[in-house]
Amino acid sequence: MDFSAGFQADMQGYDGAEKRGATRYTSLIRSAKLVSGHGEFICVIRDVSSTGLSLRTFHALPDERILSLELQNGETYEITETRRNGREASYRFDRPVTVERLIHESWNFPKRQLRLNIAVPLQLSSLSGGGEAETVNLSQQGARVTCDAPFAIDQSIRVTSDSFPETRAKVRWRKDKSYGLVFENTFSLREFALMAASVQCPGLLEETPDAA
């Protein structure tokens, strides 16, 4: 399972956005989540002003013009598309935002990895047994899953799926049939984004002519 491609490699080519309208902060590189009628998808915010922002995805953009943008701290913003070019697009906020708050991460909630609320079928197994499972939510580093098979806290298990390469995980917590898993190998942001798209909307993985 090769997860060697790191965040910095994923970010290559993101600099150089033009300044338009209100003052832009072109050096802002931050991962976030787009929520649409087709599912939840990873994006990277490139620059932002009080009235709008530009972002890039790792696959084709969802078709909807109006989306919800969710930051790592759980804050959400309604955004409306104004321009797109391949995997890049500009959006305006439904109301002006405080740029400093967004940039400097004024957290209402503890900072955490982006979690996608998607259902991915899994097979969990260990020396003591195993069973079918399904994710409740998924991040680059782990997942919350439901599974009928019993596993102990701190138990090491094997995780297999048709949606991503086999990996190992450790059980961090359990409650009834719910388990919190931490992966031994984490997804790069690009791998995570492409996997999420393949599960929810495979059509977004089809290349567009200007989506280099």
mmCIF file of C-alpha atoms in Angstrom:
data_model
loop_
_atom_site.group_PDB
_atom_site.id
_atom_site.type_symbol
_atom_site.label_atom_id
_atom_site.label_comp_id
_atom_site.label_asym_id
_atom_site.label_seq_id
_atom_site.Cartn_x
_atom_site.Cartn_y
_atom_site.Cartn_z
ATOM 1 C CA MET A 1 0.000 0.000 0.000
ATOM 2 C CA ASP A 2 1.905 3.036 -1.284
ATOM 3 C CA PHE A 3 0.948 6.231 0.499
ATOM 4 C CA SER A 4 4.262 7.995 -0.121
ATOM 5 C CA ALA A 5 2.748 10.896 -2.055
ATOM 6 C CA GLY A 6 2.456 13.567 0.615
ATOM 7 C CA PHE A 7 0.465 16.730 0.973
ATOM 8 C CA GLN A 8 3.185 18.955 -0.457
ATOM 9 C CA ALA A 9 3.398 16.885 -3.624
ATOM 10 C CA ASP A 10 -0.363 17.135 -4.007
ATOM 11 C CA MET A 11 -0.169 20.927 -3.779
ATOM 12 C CA GLN A 12 2.254 21.442 -6.700
ATOM 13 C CA GLY A 13 0.955 23.892 -9.275
ATOM 14 C CA TYR A 14 -1.594 25.559 -7.003
ATOM 15 C CA ASP A 15 0.149 28.968 -6.702
ATOM 16 C CA GLY A 16 -0.263 31.973 -8.965
ATOM 17 C CA ALA A 17 -3.977 32.826 -8.759
ATOM 18 C CA GLU A 18 -4.937 36.317 -9.930
ATOM 19 C CA LYS A 19 -6.251 38.913 -7.532
ATOM 20 C CA ARG A 20 -9.814 39.852 -8.411
ATOM 21 C CA GLY A 21 -12.368 42.129 -6.749
ATOM 22 C CA ALA A 22 -11.904 42.237 -2.969
ATOM 23 C CA THR A 23 -8.420 41.625 -1.561
ATOM 24 C CA ARG A 24 -7.295 38.040 -2.170
ATOM 25 C CA TYR A 25 -4.996 35.942 -0.028
ATOM 26 C CA THR A 26 -3.357 33.941 -2.805
ATOM 27 C CA SER A 27 -1.010 31.932 -0.566
ATOM 28 C CA LEU A 28 -3.835 30.189 1.282
ATOM 29 C CA ILE A 29 -3.628 26.428 0.713
ATOM 30 C CA ARG A 30 -6.125 24.548 2.869
ATOM 31 C CA SER A 31 -8.069 21.340 2.441
ATOM 32 C CA ALA A 32 -11.830 21.442 2.892
ATOM 33 C CA LYS A 33 -14.965 19.495 2.004
ATOM 34 C CA LEU A 34 -17.544 20.201 -0.693
ATOM 35 C CA VAL A 35 -21.029 18.873 0.029
ATOM 36 C CA SER A 36 -23.350 18.419 -2.946
ATOM 37 C CA GLY A 37 -26.310 16.340 -4.000
ATOM 38 C CA HIS A 38 -23.846 13.748 -5.323
ATOM 39 C CA GLY A 39 -21.939 13.353 -2.044
ATOM 40 C CA GLU A 40 -19.003 14.816 -0.133
ATOM 41 C CA PHE A 41 -15.733 15.616 -1.894
ATOM 42 C CA ILE A 42 -12.278 16.868 -0.955
ATOM 43 C CA CYS A 43 -11.073 20.197 -2.320
ATOM 44 C CA VAL A 44 -8.222 22.624 -1.694
ATOM 45 C CA ILE A 45 -8.951 26.315 -1.107
ATOM 46 C CA ARG A 46 -6.495 28.415 -3.128
ATOM 47 C CA ASP A 47 -7.432 31.969 -2.205
ATOM 48 C CA VAL A 48 -10.222 33.749 -0.400
ATOM 49 C CA SER A 49 -11.734 37.186 0.114
ATOM 50 C CA SER A 50 -14.682 38.444 2.125
ATOM 51 C CA THR A 51 -16.989 37.851 -0.835
ATOM 52 C CA GLY A 52 -15.704 34.635 -2.397
ATOM 53 C CA LEU A 53 -12.971 32.084 -2.940
ATOM 54 C CA SER A 54 -11.331 29.888 -5.522
ATOM 55 C CA LEU A 55 -10.619 26.204 -5.078
ATOM 56 C CA ARG A 56 -9.337 23.138 -6.871
ATOM 57 C CA THR A 57 -10.360 19.488 -6.769
ATOM 58 C CA PHE A 58 -8.489 16.310 -7.674
ATOM 59 C CA HIS A 59 -11.212 15.273 -10.128
ATOM 60 C CA ALA A 60 -14.037 16.903 -12.069
ATOM 61 C CA LEU A 61 -16.170 19.330 -10.081
ATOM 62 C CA PRO A 62 -19.748 18.453 -9.073
ATOM 63 C CA ASP A 63 -22.353 19.782 -11.511
ATOM 64 C CA GLU A 64 -24.291 21.862 -8.992
ATOM 65 C CA ARG A 65 -23.691 25.633 -8.962
ATOM 66 C CA ILE A 66 -24.710 25.949 -5.299
ATOM 67 C CA LEU A 67 -22.676 23.874 -2.834
ATOM 68 C CA SER A 68 -21.814 23.765 0.850
ATOM 69 C CA LEU A 69 -18.180 24.246 1.875
ATOM 70 C CA GLU A 70 -17.156 22.678 5.195
ATOM 71 C CA LEU A 71 -13.858 23.496 6.916
ATOM 72 C CA GLN A 72 -11.886 21.221 9.232
ATOM 73 C CA ASN A 73 -13.349 22.970 12.271
ATOM 74 C CA GLY A 74 -16.891 22.110 11.182
ATOM 75 C CA GLU A 75 -17.863 25.604 10.010
ATOM 76 C CA THR A 76 -19.943 25.593 6.827
ATOM 77 C CA TYR A 77 -20.549 28.201 4.126
ATOM 78 C CA GLU A 78 -23.017 28.209 1.236
ATOM 79 C CA ILE A 79 -21.194 29.043 -1.985
ATOM 80 C CA THR A 80 -22.386 29.714 -5.549
ATOM 81 C CA GLU A 81 -20.223 29.060 -8.598
ATOM 82 C CA THR A 82 -19.211 32.054 -10.710
ATOM 83 C CA ARG A 83 -16.537 30.521 -12.952
ATOM 84 C CA ARG A 84 -14.929 27.151 -13.630
ATOM 85 C CA ASN A 85 -12.007 25.881 -15.672
ATOM 86 C CA GLY A 86 -11.437 22.126 -15.482
ATOM 87 C CA ARG A 87 -10.793 21.237 -11.842
ATOM 88 C CA GLU A 88 -10.590 24.864 -10.722
ATOM 89 C CA ALA A 89 -13.537 27.104 -9.919
ATOM 90 C CA SER A 90 -14.462 30.378 -8.238
ATOM 91 C CA TYR A 91 -17.425 30.791 -5.917
ATOM 92 C CA ARG A 92 -19.100 33.628 -4.048
ATOM 93 C CA PHE A 93 -20.291 33.338 -0.463
ATOM 94 C CA ASP A 94 -23.996 33.765 0.234
ATOM 95 C CA ARG A 95 -22.998 36.534 2.650
ATOM 96 C CA PRO A 96 -19.668 38.322 3.384
ATOM 97 C CA VAL A 97 -17.283 36.437 5.671
ATOM 98 C CA THR A 98 -14.534 37.529 8.030
ATOM 99 C CA VAL A 99 -11.407 36.497 6.134
ATOM 100 C CA GLU A 100 -9.138 36.610 9.182
ATOM 101 C CA ARG A 101 -11.422 34.184 11.006
ATOM 102 C CA LEU A 102 -11.248 31.711 8.137
ATOM 103 C CA ILE A 103 -7.498 32.067 7.579
ATOM 104 C CA HIS A 104 -6.420 31.938 11.201
ATOM 105 C CA GLU A 105 -8.702 29.051 12.096
ATOM 106 C CA SER A 106 -10.924 30.533 14.780
ATOM 107 C CA TRP A 107 -12.135 27.116 15.861
ATOM 108 C CA ASN A 108 -15.561 26.574 17.381
ATOM 109 C CA PHE A 109 -14.714 22.869 17.577
ATOM 110 C CA PRO A 110 -11.455 20.958 18.127
ATOM 111 C CA LYS A 111 -9.345 20.738 14.978
ATOM 112 C CA ARG A 112 -9.558 17.339 13.336
ATOM 113 C CA GLN A 113 -8.970 15.518 10.083
ATOM 114 C CA LEU A 114 -11.601 16.041 7.418
ATOM 115 C CA ARG A 115 -14.228 13.325 7.708
ATOM 116 C CA LEU A 116 -16.460 12.245 4.870
ATOM 117 C CA ASN A 117 -19.851 10.787 5.777
ATOM 118 C CA ILE A 118 -19.805 7.993 3.226
ATOM 119 C CA ALA A 119 -20.711 4.301 3.404
ATOM 120 C CA VAL A 120 -17.894 2.055 2.137
ATOM 121 C CA PRO A 121 -18.255 -1.757 2.445
ATOM 122 C CA LEU A 122 -15.299 -3.362 4.248
ATOM 123 C CA GLN A 123 -14.108 -6.740 5.395
ATOM 124 C CA LEU A 124 -12.508 -6.765 8.864
ATOM 125 C CA SER A 125 -10.496 -9.754 10.029
ATOM 126 C CA SER A 126 -8.135 -10.795 12.816
ATOM 127 C CA LEU A 127 -6.714 -13.990 14.274
ATOM 128 C CA SER A 128 -9.890 -14.347 16.334
ATOM 129 C CA GLY A 129 -12.315 -13.940 13.424
ATOM 130 C CA GLY A 130 -13.868 -11.287 11.270
ATOM 131 C CA GLY A 131 -16.923 -10.031 9.471
ATOM 132 C CA GLU A 132 -18.519 -7.607 7.044
ATOM 133 C CA ALA A 133 -18.439 -3.927 7.995
ATOM 134 C CA GLU A 134 -19.407 -0.527 6.615
ATOM 135 C CA THR A 135 -17.970 2.919 7.259
ATOM 136 C CA VAL A 136 -20.090 5.583 8.938
ATOM 137 C CA ASN A 137 -17.449 8.211 8.249
ATOM 138 C CA LEU A 138 -13.941 8.091 6.866
ATOM 139 C CA SER A 139 -10.796 10.238 7.126
ATOM 140 C CA GLN A 140 -7.236 10.006 5.834
ATOM 141 C CA GLN A 141 -6.189 8.369 9.096
ATOM 142 C CA GLY A 142 -9.079 6.181 10.120
ATOM 143 C CA ALA A 143 -12.779 5.429 10.126
ATOM 144 C CA ARG A 144 -15.864 4.880 12.220
ATOM 145 C CA VAL A 145 -17.438 1.599 11.181
ATOM 146 C CA THR A 146 -20.282 -0.704 12.113
ATOM 147 C CA CYS A 147 -19.642 -4.437 12.298
ATOM 148 C CA ASP A 148 -21.410 -7.430 13.895
ATOM 149 C CA ALA A 149 -18.111 -9.216 14.636
ATOM 150 C CA PRO A 150 -16.619 -8.583 18.092
ATOM 151 C CA PHE A 151 -13.220 -6.864 18.342
ATOM 152 C CA ALA A 152 -11.338 -5.667 21.414
ATOM 153 C CA ILE A 153 -9.952 -2.186 22.051
ATOM 154 C CA ASP A 154 -6.328 -1.950 20.812
ATOM 155 C CA GLN A 155 -6.790 -5.098 18.749
ATOM 156 C CA SER A 156 -4.974 -5.095 15.408
ATOM 157 C CA ILE A 157 -7.161 -6.006 12.433
ATOM 158 C CA ARG A 158 -6.850 -6.324 8.662
ATOM 159 C CA VAL A 159 -9.043 -4.053 6.551
ATOM 160 C CA THR A 160 -9.875 -4.980 2.959
ATOM 161 C CA SER A 161 -12.189 -3.249 0.503
ATOM 162 C CA ASP A 162 -12.867 -3.017 -3.209
ATOM 163 C CA SER A 163 -12.568 0.764 -2.841
ATOM 164 C CA PHE A 164 -9.008 1.093 -1.505
ATOM 165 C CA PRO A 165 -5.877 -1.038 -0.945
ATOM 166 C CA GLU A 166 -5.631 -3.463 1.946
ATOM 167 C CA THR A 167 -4.305 -1.977 5.158
ATOM 168 C CA ARG A 168 -4.101 -2.738 8.845
ATOM 169 C CA ALA A 169 -5.799 -0.798 11.601
ATOM 170 C CA LYS A 170 -6.092 -0.697 15.376
ATOM 171 C CA VAL A 171 -9.360 -0.493 17.296
ATOM 172 C CA ARG A 172 -9.295 2.716 19.366
ATOM 173 C CA TRP A 173 -12.813 2.571 20.788
ATOM 174 C CA ARG A 174 -15.995 0.543 20.578
ATOM 175 C CA LYS A 175 -19.652 1.057 21.465
ATOM 176 C CA ASP A 176 -22.093 -1.743 20.751
ATOM 177 C CA LYS A 177 -21.531 -2.529 17.048
ATOM 178 C CA SER A 178 -19.651 0.703 16.315
ATOM 179 C CA TYR A 179 -15.862 0.871 16.214
ATOM 180 C CA GLY A 180 -13.290 3.613 15.823
ATOM 181 C CA LEU A 181 -10.347 2.494 13.690
ATOM 182 C CA VAL A 182 -6.943 4.128 13.167
ATOM 183 C CA PHE A 183 -5.194 3.050 9.968
ATOM 184 C CA GLU A 184 -1.593 1.886 10.017
ATOM 185 C CA ASN A 185 -1.047 3.613 6.657
ATOM 186 C CA THR A 186 -2.731 6.937 5.996
ATOM 187 C CA PHE A 187 -4.125 8.158 2.684
ATOM 188 C CA SER A 188 -2.472 11.082 0.937
ATOM 189 C CA LEU A 189 -4.953 13.862 0.271
ATOM 190 C CA ARG A 190 -5.054 12.960 -3.421
ATOM 191 C CA GLU A 191 -5.682 9.263 -2.738
ATOM 192 C CA PHE A 192 -8.397 10.122 -0.259
ATOM 193 C CA ALA A 193 -10.113 12.480 -2.706
ATOM 194 C CA LEU A 194 -10.037 10.039 -5.620
ATOM 195 C CA MET A 195 -11.268 7.154 -3.474
ATOM 196 C CA ALA A 196 -14.198 9.237 -2.193
ATOM 197 C CA ALA A 197 -15.182 10.224 -5.727
ATOM 198 C CA SER A 198 -14.970 6.641 -6.988
ATOM 199 C CA VAL A 199 -17.337 5.461 -4.250
ATOM 200 C CA GLN A 200 -19.913 8.243 -4.543
ATOM 201 C CA CYS A 201 -19.807 9.515 -8.124
ATOM 202 C CA PRO A 202 -17.394 7.655 -10.453
ATOM 203 C CA GLY A 203 -18.298 9.958 -13.324
ATOM 204 C CA LEU A 204 -16.273 12.732 -11.655
ATOM 205 C CA LEU A 205 -13.101 10.751 -12.369
ATOM 206 C CA GLU A 206 -13.527 11.163 -16.106
ATOM 207 C CA GLU A 207 -11.012 13.705 -17.368
ATOM 208 C CA THR A 208 -12.138 16.963 -18.935
ATOM 209 C CA PRO A 209 -10.055 18.483 -21.774
ATOM 210 C CA ASP A 210 -8.672 21.346 -19.665
ATOM 211 C CA ALA A 211 -8.369 19.418 -16.351
ATOM 212 C CA ALA A 212 -4.597 18.913 -16.416
#
